[in-house]
JSON list of C-alpha atoms and ligand atoms in Angstrom, two decimals:
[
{"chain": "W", "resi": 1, "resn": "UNK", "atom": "CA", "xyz": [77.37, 74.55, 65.35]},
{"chain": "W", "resi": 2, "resn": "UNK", "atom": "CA", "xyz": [79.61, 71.35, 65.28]},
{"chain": "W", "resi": 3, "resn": "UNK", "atom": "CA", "xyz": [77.88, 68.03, 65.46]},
{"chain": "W", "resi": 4, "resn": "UNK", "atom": "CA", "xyz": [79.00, 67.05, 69.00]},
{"chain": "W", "resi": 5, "resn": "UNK", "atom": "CA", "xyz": [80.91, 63.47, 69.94]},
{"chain": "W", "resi": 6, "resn": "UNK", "atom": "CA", "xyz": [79.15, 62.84, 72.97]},
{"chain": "W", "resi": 7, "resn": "UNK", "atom": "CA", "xyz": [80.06, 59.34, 74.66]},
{"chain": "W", "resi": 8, "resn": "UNK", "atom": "CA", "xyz": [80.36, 56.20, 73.70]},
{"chain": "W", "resi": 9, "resn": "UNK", "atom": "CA", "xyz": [82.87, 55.02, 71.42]},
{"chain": "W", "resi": 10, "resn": "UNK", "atom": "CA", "xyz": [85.49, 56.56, 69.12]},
{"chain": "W", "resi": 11, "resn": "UNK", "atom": "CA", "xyz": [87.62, 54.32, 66.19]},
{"chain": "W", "resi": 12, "resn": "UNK", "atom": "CA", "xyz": [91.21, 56.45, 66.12]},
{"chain": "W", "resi": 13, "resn": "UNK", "atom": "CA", "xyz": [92.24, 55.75, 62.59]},
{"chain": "W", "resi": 14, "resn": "UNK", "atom": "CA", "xyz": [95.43, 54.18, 63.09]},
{"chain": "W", "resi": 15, "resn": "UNK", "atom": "CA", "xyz": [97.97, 51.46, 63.13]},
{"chain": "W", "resi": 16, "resn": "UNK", "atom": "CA", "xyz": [100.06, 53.09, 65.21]},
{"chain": "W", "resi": 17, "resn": "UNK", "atom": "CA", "xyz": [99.62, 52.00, 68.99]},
{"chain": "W", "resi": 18, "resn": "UNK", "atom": "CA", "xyz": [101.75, 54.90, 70.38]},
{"chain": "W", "resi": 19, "resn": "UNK", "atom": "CA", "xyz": [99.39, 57.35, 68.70]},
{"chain": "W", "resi": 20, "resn": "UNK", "atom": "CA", "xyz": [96.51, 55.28, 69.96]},
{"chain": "W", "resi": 21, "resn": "UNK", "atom": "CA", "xyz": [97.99, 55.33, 73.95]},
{"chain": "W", "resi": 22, "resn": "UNK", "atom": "CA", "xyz": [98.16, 59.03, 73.48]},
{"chain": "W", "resi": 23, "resn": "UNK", "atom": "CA", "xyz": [94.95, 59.91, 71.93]},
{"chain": "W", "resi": 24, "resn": "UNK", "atom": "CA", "xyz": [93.19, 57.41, 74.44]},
{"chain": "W", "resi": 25, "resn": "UNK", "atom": "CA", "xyz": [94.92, 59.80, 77.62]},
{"chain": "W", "resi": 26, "resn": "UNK", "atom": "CA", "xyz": [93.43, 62.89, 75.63]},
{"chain": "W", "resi": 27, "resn": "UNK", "atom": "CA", "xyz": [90.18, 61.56, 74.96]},
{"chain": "W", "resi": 28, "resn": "UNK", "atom": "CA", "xyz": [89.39, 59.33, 77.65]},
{"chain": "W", "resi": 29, "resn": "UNK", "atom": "CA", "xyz": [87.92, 61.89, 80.56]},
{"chain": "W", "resi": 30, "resn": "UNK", "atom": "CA", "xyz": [85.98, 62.90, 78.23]},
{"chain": "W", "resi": 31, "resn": "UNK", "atom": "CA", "xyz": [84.21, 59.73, 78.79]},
{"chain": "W", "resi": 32, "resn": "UNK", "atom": "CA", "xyz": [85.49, 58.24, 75.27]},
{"chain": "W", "resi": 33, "resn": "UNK", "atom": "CA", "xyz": [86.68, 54.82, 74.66]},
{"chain": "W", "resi": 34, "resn": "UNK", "atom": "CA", "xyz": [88.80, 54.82, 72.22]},
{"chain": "W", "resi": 35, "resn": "UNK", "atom": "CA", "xyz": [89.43, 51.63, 69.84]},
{"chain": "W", "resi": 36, "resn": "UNK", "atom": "CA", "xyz": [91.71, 51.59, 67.18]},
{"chain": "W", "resi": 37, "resn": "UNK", "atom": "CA", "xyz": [91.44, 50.57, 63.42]},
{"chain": "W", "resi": 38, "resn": "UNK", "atom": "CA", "xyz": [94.24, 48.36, 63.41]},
{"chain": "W", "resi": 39, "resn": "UNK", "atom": "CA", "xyz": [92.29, 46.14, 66.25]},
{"chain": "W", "resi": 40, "resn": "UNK", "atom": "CA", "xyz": [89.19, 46.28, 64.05]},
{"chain": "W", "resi": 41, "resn": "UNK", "atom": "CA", "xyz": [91.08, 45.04, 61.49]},
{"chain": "W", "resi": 42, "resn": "UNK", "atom": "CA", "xyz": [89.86, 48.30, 59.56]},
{"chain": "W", "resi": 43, "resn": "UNK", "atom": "CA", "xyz": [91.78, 48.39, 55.97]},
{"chain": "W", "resi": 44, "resn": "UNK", "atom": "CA", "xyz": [94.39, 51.26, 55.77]},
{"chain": "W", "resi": 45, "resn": "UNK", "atom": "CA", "xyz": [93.41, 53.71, 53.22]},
{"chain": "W", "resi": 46, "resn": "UNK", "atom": "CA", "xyz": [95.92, 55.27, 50.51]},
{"chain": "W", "resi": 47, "resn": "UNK", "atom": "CA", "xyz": [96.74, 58.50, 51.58]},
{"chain": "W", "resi": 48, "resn": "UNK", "atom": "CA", "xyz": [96.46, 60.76, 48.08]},
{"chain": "W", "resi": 49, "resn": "UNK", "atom": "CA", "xyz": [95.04, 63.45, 49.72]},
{"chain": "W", "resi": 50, "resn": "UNK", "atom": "CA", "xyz": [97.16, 66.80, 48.69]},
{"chain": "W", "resi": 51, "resn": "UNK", "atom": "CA", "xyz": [96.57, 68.68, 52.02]},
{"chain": "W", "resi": 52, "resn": "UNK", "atom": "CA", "xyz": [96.58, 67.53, 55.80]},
{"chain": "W", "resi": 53, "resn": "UNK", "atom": "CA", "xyz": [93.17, 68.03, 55.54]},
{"chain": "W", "resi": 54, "resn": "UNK", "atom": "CA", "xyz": [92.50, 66.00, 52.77]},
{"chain": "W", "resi": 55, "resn": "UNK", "atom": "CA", "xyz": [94.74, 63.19, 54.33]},
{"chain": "W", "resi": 56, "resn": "UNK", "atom": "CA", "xyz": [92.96, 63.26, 57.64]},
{"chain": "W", "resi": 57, "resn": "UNK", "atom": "CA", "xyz": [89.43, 63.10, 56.25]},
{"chain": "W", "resi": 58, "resn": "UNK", "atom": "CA", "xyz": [90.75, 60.19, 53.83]},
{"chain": "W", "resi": 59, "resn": "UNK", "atom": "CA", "xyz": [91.31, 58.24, 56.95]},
{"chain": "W", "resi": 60, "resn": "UNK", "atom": "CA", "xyz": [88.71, 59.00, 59.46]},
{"chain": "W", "resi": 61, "resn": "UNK", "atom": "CA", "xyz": [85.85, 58.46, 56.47]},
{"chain": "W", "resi": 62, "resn": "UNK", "atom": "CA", "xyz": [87.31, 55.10, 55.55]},
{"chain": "W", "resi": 63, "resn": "UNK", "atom": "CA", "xyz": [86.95, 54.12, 59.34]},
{"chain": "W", "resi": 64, "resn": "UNK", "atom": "CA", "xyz": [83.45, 55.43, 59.66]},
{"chain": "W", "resi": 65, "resn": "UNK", "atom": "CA", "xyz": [82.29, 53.81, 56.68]},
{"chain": "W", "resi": 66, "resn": "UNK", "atom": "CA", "xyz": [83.96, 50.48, 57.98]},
{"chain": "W", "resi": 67, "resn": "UNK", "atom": "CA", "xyz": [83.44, 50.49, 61.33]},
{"chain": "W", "resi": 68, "resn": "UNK", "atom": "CA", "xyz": [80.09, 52.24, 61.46]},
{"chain": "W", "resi": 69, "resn": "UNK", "atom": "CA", "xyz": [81.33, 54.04, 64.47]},
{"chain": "W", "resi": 70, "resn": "UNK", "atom": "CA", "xyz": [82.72, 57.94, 64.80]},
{"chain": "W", "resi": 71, "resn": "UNK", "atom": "CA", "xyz": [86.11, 57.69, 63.81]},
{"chain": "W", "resi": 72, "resn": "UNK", "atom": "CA", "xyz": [89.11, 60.34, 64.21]},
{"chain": "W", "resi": 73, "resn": "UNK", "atom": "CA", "xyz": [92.42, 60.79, 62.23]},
{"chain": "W", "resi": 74, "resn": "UNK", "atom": "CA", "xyz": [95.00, 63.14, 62.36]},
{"chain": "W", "resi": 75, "resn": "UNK", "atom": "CA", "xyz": [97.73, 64.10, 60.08]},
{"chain": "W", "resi": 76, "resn": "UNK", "atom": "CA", "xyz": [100.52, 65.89, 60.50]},
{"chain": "W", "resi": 77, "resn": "UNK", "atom": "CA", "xyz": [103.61, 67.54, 58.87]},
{"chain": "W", "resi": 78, "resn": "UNK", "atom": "CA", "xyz": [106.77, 69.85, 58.22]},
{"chain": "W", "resi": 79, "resn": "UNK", "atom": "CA", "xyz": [105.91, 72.85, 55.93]},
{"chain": "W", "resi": 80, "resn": "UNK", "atom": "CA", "xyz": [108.82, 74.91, 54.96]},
{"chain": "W", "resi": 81, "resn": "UNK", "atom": "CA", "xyz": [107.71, 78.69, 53.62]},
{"chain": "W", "resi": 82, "resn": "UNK", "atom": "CA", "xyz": [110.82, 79.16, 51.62]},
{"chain": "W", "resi": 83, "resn": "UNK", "atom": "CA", "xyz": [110.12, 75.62, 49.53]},
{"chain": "W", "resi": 84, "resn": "UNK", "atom": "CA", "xyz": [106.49, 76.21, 49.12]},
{"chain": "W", "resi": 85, "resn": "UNK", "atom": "CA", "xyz": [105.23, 74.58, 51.89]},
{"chain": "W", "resi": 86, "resn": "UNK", "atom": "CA", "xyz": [107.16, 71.37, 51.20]},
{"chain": "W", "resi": 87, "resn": "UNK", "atom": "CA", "xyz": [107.36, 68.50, 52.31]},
{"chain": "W", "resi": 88, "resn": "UNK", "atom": "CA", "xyz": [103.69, 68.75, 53.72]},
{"chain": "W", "resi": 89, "resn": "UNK", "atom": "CA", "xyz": [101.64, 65.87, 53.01]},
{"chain": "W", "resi": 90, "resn": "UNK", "atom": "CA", "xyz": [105.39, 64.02, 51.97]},
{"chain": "W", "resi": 91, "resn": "UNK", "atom": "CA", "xyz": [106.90, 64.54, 54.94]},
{"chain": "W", "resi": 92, "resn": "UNK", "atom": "CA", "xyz": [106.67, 61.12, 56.24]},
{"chain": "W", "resi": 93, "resn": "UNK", "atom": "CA", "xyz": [108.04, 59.94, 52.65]},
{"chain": "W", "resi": 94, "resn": "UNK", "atom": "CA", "xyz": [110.82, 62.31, 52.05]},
{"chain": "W", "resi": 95, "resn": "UNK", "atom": "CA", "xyz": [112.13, 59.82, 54.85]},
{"chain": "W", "resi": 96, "resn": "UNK", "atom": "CA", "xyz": [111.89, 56.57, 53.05]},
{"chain": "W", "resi": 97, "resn": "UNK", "atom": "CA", "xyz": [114.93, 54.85, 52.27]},
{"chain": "W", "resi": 98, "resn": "UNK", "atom": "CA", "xyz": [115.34, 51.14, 50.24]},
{"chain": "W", "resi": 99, "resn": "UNK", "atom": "CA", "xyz": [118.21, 50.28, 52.68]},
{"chain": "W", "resi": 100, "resn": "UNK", "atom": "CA", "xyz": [120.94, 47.46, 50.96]},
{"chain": "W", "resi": 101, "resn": "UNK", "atom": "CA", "xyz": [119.93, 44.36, 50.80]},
{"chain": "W", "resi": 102, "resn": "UNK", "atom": "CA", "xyz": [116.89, 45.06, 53.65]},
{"chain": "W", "resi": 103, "resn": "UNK", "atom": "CA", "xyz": [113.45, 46.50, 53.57]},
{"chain": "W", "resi": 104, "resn": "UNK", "atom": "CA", "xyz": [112.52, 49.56, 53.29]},
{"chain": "W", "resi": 105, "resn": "UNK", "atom": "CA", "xyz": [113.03, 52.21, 56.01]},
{"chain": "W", "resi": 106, "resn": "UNK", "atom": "CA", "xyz": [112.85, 55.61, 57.59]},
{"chain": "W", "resi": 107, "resn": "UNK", "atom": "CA", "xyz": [115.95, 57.64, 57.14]},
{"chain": "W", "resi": 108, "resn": "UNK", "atom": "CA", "xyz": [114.99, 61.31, 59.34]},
{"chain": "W", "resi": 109, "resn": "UNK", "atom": "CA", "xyz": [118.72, 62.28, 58.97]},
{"chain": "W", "resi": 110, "resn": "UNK", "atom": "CA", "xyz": [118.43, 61.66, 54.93]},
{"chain": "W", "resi": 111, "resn": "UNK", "atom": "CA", "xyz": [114.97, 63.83, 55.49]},
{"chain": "W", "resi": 112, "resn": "UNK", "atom": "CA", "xyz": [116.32, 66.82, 57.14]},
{"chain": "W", "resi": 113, "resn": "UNK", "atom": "CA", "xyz": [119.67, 67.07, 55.16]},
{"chain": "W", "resi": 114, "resn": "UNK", "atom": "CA", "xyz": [117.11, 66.84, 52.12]},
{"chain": "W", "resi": 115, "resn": "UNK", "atom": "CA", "xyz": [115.23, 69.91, 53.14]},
{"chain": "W", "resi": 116, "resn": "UNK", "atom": "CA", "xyz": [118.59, 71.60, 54.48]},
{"chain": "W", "resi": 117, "resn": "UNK", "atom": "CA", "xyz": [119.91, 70.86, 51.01]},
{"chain": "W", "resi": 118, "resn": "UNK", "atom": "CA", "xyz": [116.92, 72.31, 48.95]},
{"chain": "W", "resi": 119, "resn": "UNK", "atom": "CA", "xyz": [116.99, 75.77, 51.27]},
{"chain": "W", "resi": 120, "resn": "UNK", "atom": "CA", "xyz": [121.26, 76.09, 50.58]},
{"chain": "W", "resi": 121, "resn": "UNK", "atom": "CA", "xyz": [120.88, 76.06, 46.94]},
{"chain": "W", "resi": 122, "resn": "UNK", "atom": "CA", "xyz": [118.05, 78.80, 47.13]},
{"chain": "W", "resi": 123, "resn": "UNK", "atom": "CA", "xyz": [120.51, 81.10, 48.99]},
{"chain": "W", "resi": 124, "resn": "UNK", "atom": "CA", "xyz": [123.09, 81.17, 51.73]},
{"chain": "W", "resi": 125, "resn": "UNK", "atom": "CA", "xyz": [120.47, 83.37, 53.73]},
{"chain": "W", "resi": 126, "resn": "UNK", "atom": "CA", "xyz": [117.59, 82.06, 52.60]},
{"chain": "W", "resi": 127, "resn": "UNK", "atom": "CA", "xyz": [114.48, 82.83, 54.73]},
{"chain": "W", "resi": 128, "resn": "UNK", "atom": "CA", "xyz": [114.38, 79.34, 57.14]},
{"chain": "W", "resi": 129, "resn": "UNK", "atom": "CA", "xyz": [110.82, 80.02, 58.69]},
{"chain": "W", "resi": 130, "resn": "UNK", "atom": "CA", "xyz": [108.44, 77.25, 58.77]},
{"chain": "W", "resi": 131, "resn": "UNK", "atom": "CA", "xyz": [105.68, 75.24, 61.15]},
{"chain": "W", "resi": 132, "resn": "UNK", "atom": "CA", "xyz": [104.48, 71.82, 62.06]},
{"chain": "W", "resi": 133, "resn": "UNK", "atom": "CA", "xyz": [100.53, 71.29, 61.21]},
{"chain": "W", "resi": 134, "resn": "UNK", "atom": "CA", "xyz": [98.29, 68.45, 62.51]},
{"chain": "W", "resi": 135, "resn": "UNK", "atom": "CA", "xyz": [95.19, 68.33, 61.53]},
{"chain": "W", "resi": 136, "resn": "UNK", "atom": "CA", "xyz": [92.27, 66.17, 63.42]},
{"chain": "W", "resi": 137, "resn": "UNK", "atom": "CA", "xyz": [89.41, 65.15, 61.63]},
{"chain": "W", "resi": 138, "resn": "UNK", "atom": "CA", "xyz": [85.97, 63.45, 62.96]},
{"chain": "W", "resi": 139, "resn": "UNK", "atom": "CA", "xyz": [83.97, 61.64, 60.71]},
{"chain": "W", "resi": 140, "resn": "UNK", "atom": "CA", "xyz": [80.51, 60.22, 61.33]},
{"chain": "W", "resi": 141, "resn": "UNK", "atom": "CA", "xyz": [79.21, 57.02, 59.69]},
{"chain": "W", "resi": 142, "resn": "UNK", "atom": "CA", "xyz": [76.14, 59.62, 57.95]},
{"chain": "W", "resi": 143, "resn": "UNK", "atom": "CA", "xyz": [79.39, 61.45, 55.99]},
{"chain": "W", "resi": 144, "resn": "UNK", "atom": "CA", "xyz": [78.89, 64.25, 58.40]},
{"chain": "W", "resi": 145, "resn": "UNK", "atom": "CA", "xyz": [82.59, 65.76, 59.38]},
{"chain": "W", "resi": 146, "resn": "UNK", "atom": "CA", "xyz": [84.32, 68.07, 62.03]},
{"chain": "W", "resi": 147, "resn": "UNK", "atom": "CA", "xyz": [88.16, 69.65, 60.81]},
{"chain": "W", "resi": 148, "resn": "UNK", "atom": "CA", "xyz": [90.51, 71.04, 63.48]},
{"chain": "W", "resi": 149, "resn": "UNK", "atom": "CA", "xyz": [94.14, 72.28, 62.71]},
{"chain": "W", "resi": 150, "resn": "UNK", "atom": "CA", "xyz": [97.05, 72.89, 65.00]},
{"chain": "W", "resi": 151, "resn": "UNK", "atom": "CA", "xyz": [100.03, 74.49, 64.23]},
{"chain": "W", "resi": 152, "resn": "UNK", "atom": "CA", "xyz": [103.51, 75.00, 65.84]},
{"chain": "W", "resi": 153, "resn": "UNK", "atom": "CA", "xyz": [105.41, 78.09, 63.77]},
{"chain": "W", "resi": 154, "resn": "UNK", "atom": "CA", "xyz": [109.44, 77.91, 63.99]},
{"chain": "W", "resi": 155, "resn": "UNK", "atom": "CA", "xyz": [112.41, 77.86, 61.73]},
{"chain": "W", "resi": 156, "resn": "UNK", "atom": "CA", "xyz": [114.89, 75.61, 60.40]},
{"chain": "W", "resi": 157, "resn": "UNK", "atom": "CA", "xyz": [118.35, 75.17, 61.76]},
{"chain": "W", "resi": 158, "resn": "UNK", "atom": "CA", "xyz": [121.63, 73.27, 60.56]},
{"chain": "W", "resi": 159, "resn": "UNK", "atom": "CA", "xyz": [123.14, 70.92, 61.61]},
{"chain": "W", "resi": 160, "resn": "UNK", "atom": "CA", "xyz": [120.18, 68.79, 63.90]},
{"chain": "W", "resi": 161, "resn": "UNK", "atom": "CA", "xyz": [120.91, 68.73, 67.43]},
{"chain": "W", "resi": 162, "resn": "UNK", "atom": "CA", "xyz": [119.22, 67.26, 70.39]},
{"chain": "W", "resi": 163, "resn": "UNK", "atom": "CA", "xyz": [118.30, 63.48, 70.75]},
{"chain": "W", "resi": 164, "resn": "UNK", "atom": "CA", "xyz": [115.05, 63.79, 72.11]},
{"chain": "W", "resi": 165, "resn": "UNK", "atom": "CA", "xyz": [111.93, 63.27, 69.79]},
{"chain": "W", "resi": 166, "resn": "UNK", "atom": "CA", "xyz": [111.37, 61.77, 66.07]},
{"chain": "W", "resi": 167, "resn": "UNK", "atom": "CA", "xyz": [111.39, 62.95, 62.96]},
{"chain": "W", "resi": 168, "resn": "UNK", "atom": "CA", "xyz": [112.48, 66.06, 62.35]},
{"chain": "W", "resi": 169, "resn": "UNK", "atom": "CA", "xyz": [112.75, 67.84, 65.74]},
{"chain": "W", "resi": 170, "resn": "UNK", "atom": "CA", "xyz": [116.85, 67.80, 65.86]},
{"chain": "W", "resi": 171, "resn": "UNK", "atom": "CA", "xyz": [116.03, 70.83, 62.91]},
{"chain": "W", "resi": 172, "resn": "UNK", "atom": "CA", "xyz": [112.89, 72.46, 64.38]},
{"chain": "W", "resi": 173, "resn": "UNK", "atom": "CA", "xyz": [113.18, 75.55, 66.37]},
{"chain": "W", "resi": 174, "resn": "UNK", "atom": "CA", "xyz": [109.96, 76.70, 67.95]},
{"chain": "W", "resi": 175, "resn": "UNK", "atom": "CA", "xyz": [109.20, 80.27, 67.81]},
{"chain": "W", "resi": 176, "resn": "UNK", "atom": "CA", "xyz": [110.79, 82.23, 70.73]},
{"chain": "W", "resi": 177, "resn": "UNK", "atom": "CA", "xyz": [113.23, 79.31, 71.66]},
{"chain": "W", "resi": 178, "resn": "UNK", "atom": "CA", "xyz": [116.21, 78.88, 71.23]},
{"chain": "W", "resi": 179, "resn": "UNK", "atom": "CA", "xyz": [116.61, 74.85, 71.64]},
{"chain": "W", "resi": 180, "resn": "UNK", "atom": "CA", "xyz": [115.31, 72.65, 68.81]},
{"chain": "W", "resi": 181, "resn": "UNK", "atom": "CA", "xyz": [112.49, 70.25, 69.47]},
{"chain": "W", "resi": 182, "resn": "UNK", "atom": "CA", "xyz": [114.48, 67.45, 70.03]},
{"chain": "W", "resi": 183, "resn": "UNK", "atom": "CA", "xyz": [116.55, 69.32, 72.79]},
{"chain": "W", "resi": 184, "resn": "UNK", "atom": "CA", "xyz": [113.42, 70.32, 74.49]},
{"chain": "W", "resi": 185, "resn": "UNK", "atom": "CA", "xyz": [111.91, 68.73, 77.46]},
{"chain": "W", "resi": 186, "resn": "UNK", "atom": "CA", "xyz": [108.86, 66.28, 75.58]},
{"chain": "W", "resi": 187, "resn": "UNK", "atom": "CA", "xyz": [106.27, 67.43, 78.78]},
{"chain": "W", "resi": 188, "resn": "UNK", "atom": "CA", "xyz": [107.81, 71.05, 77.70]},
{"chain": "W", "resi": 189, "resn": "UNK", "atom": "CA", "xyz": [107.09, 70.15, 73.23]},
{"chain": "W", "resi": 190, "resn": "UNK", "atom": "CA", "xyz": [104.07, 68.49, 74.13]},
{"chain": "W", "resi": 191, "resn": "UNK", "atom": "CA", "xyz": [102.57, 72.06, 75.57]},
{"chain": "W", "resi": 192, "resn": "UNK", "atom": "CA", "xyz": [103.11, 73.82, 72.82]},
{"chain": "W", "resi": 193, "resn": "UNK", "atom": "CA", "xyz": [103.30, 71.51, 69.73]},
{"chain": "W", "resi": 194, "resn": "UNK", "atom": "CA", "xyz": [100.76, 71.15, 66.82]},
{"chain": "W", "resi": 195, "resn": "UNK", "atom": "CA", "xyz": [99.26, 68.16, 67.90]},
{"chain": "W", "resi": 196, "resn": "UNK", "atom": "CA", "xyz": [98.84, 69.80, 71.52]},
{"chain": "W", "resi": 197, "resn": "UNK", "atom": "CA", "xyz": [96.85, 73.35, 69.01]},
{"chain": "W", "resi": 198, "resn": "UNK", "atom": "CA", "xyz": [94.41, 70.77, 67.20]},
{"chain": "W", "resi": 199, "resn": "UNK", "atom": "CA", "xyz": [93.86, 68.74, 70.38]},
{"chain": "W", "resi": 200, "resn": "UNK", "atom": "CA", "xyz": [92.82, 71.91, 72.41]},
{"chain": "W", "resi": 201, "resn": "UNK", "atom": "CA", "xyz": [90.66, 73.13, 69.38]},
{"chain": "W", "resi": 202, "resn": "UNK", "atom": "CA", "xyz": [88.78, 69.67, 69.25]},
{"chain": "W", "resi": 203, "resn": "UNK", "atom": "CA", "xyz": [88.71, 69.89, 73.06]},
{"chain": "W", "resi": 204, "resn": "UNK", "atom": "CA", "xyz": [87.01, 73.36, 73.17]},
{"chain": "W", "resi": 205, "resn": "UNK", "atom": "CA", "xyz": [84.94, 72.54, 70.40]},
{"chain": "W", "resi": 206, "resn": "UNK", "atom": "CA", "xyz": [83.81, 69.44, 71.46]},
{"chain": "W", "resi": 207, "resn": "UNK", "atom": "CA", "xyz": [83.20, 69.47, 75.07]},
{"chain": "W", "resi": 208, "resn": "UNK", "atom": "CA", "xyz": [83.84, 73.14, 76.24]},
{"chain": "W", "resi": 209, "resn": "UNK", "atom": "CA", "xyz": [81.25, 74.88, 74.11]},
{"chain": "Q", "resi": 1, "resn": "IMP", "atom": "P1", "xyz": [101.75, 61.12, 60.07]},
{"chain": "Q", "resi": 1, "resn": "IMP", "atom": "O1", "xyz": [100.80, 62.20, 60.42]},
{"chain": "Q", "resi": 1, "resn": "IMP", "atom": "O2", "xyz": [101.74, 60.01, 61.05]},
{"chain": "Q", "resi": 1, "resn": "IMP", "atom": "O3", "xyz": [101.60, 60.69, 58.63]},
{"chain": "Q", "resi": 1, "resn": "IMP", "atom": "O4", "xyz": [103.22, 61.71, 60.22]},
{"chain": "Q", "resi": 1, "resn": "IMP", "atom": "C1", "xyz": [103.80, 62.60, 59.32]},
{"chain": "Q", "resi": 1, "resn": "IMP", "atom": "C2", "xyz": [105.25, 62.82, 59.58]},
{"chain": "Q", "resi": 1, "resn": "IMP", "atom": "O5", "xyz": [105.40, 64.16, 60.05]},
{"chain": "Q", "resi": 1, "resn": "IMP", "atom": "C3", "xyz": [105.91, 61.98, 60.64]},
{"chain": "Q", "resi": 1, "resn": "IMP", "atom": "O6", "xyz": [106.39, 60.78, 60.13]},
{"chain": "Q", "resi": 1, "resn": "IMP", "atom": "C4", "xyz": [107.07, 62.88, 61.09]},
{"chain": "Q", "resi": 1, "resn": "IMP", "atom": "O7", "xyz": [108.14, 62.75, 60.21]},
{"chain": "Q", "resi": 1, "resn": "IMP", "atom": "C5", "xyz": [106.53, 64.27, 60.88]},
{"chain": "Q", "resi": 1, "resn": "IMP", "atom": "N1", "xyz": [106.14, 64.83, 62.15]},
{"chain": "Q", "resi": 1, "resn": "IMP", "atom": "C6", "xyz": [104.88, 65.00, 62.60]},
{"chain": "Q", "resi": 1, "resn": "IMP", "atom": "N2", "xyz": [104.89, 65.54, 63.83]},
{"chain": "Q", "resi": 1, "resn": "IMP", "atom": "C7", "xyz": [106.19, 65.68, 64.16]},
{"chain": "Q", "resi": 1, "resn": "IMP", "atom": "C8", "xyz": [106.84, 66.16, 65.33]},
{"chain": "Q", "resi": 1, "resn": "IMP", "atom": "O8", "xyz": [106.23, 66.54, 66.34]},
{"chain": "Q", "resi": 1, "resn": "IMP", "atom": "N3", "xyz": [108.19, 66.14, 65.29]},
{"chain": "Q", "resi": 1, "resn": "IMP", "atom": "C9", "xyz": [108.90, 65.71, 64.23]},
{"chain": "Q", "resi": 1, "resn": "IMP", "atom": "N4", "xyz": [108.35, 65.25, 63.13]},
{"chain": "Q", "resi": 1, "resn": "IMP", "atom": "C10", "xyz": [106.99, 65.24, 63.08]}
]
């Protein structure tokens, strides 16, 4: 059986504040407070890990170890069958653009025509299925570790459409839709995406069983 969270509090492993807001409105009637590592001022790990899992265990360890609290991380990415699961753990990167004369950036429309690119020169009708994964991991300060993973299967499309979203959701079709991620509804993508999978597999685990 799963070592159990119980109350009390929880470090999320992030910098991010949006990701903190919404893990905080997942967690918290649970009777979880939620604190994040950026407010800790908790170091931010390199992420060298070569598998979500890897990646999210990287993080929630280093903020257990730190922190001396229970700590969760999640990590989540595109993986494209037809390119061998690529990007995956790079899908955050394949993004990264040194902009002229600025700093460095995020360039999702550079990502996506990147992947589009890489499937055309396979074949014309090239086999576009593929699937978001997030993984959640929980890590206590003893090195003792829980591992859920959520996935949302789909298939690629060309060119992106829809403005609603990040990353790559103008190319993401969910299985047995017909609108791409970022033309969905976010109450509608946040039902059935992979971060809403792992969520209700740490839920169930956690506090259901
Ligand atoms: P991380 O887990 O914060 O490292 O994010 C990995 C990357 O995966 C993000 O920067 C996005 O590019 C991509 N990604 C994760 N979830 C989604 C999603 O729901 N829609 C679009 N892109 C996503």
């Amino acid at each position: 059986m799963t070592r159990k969270l119980g109350g009390g509090s929880l470090v999320i492993a992030t910098h991010n504040s949006g990701k903190l807001k919404e893990i905080s409105a997942l967690l918290g009637p649970f009777g979880l407070k939620c604190i994040s590592a950026g407010s800790l001022g908790l170091p931010e790990p390199a992420e060298t890990g070569t598998t979500f899992v890897e990646n999210a265990l990287i993080k929630a360890r280093s903020a257990a170890e730190a922190s001396g609290i229970v700590a969760l991380a999640d990590d989540s990415g595109l993986s494209v069958d037809a390119l061998d699961g690529r990007p995956g753990v790079y899908t955050a990167d394949w993004a990264e653009r040194q902009w002229f004369e600025g700093e460095p950036g995020r360039d999702w429309y550079m990502a996506m025509g990147k992947v589009e690119g890489m499937l055309q020169r396979l074949s014309a009708d090239v086999e576009r299925g593929g699937a978001f994964h997030c993984v959640l991991a929980i890590a206590w300060p003893d090195g003792e570790h829980a591992i859920y993973e959520g996935k949302c299967p789909g298939s690629l499309t060309w060119p992106p459409r829809g403005t609603l979203g990040f990353g790559y959701d103008p190319v993401f079709v969910p299985l047995g839709r017909d609108k791409t991620f970022a033309e969905i509804d976010p109450e509608e993508k946040h039902a059935i995406s992979h971060r809403a999978d792992a969520f209700a597999k740490l839920v169930a685990d956690q506090f259901e069983s």
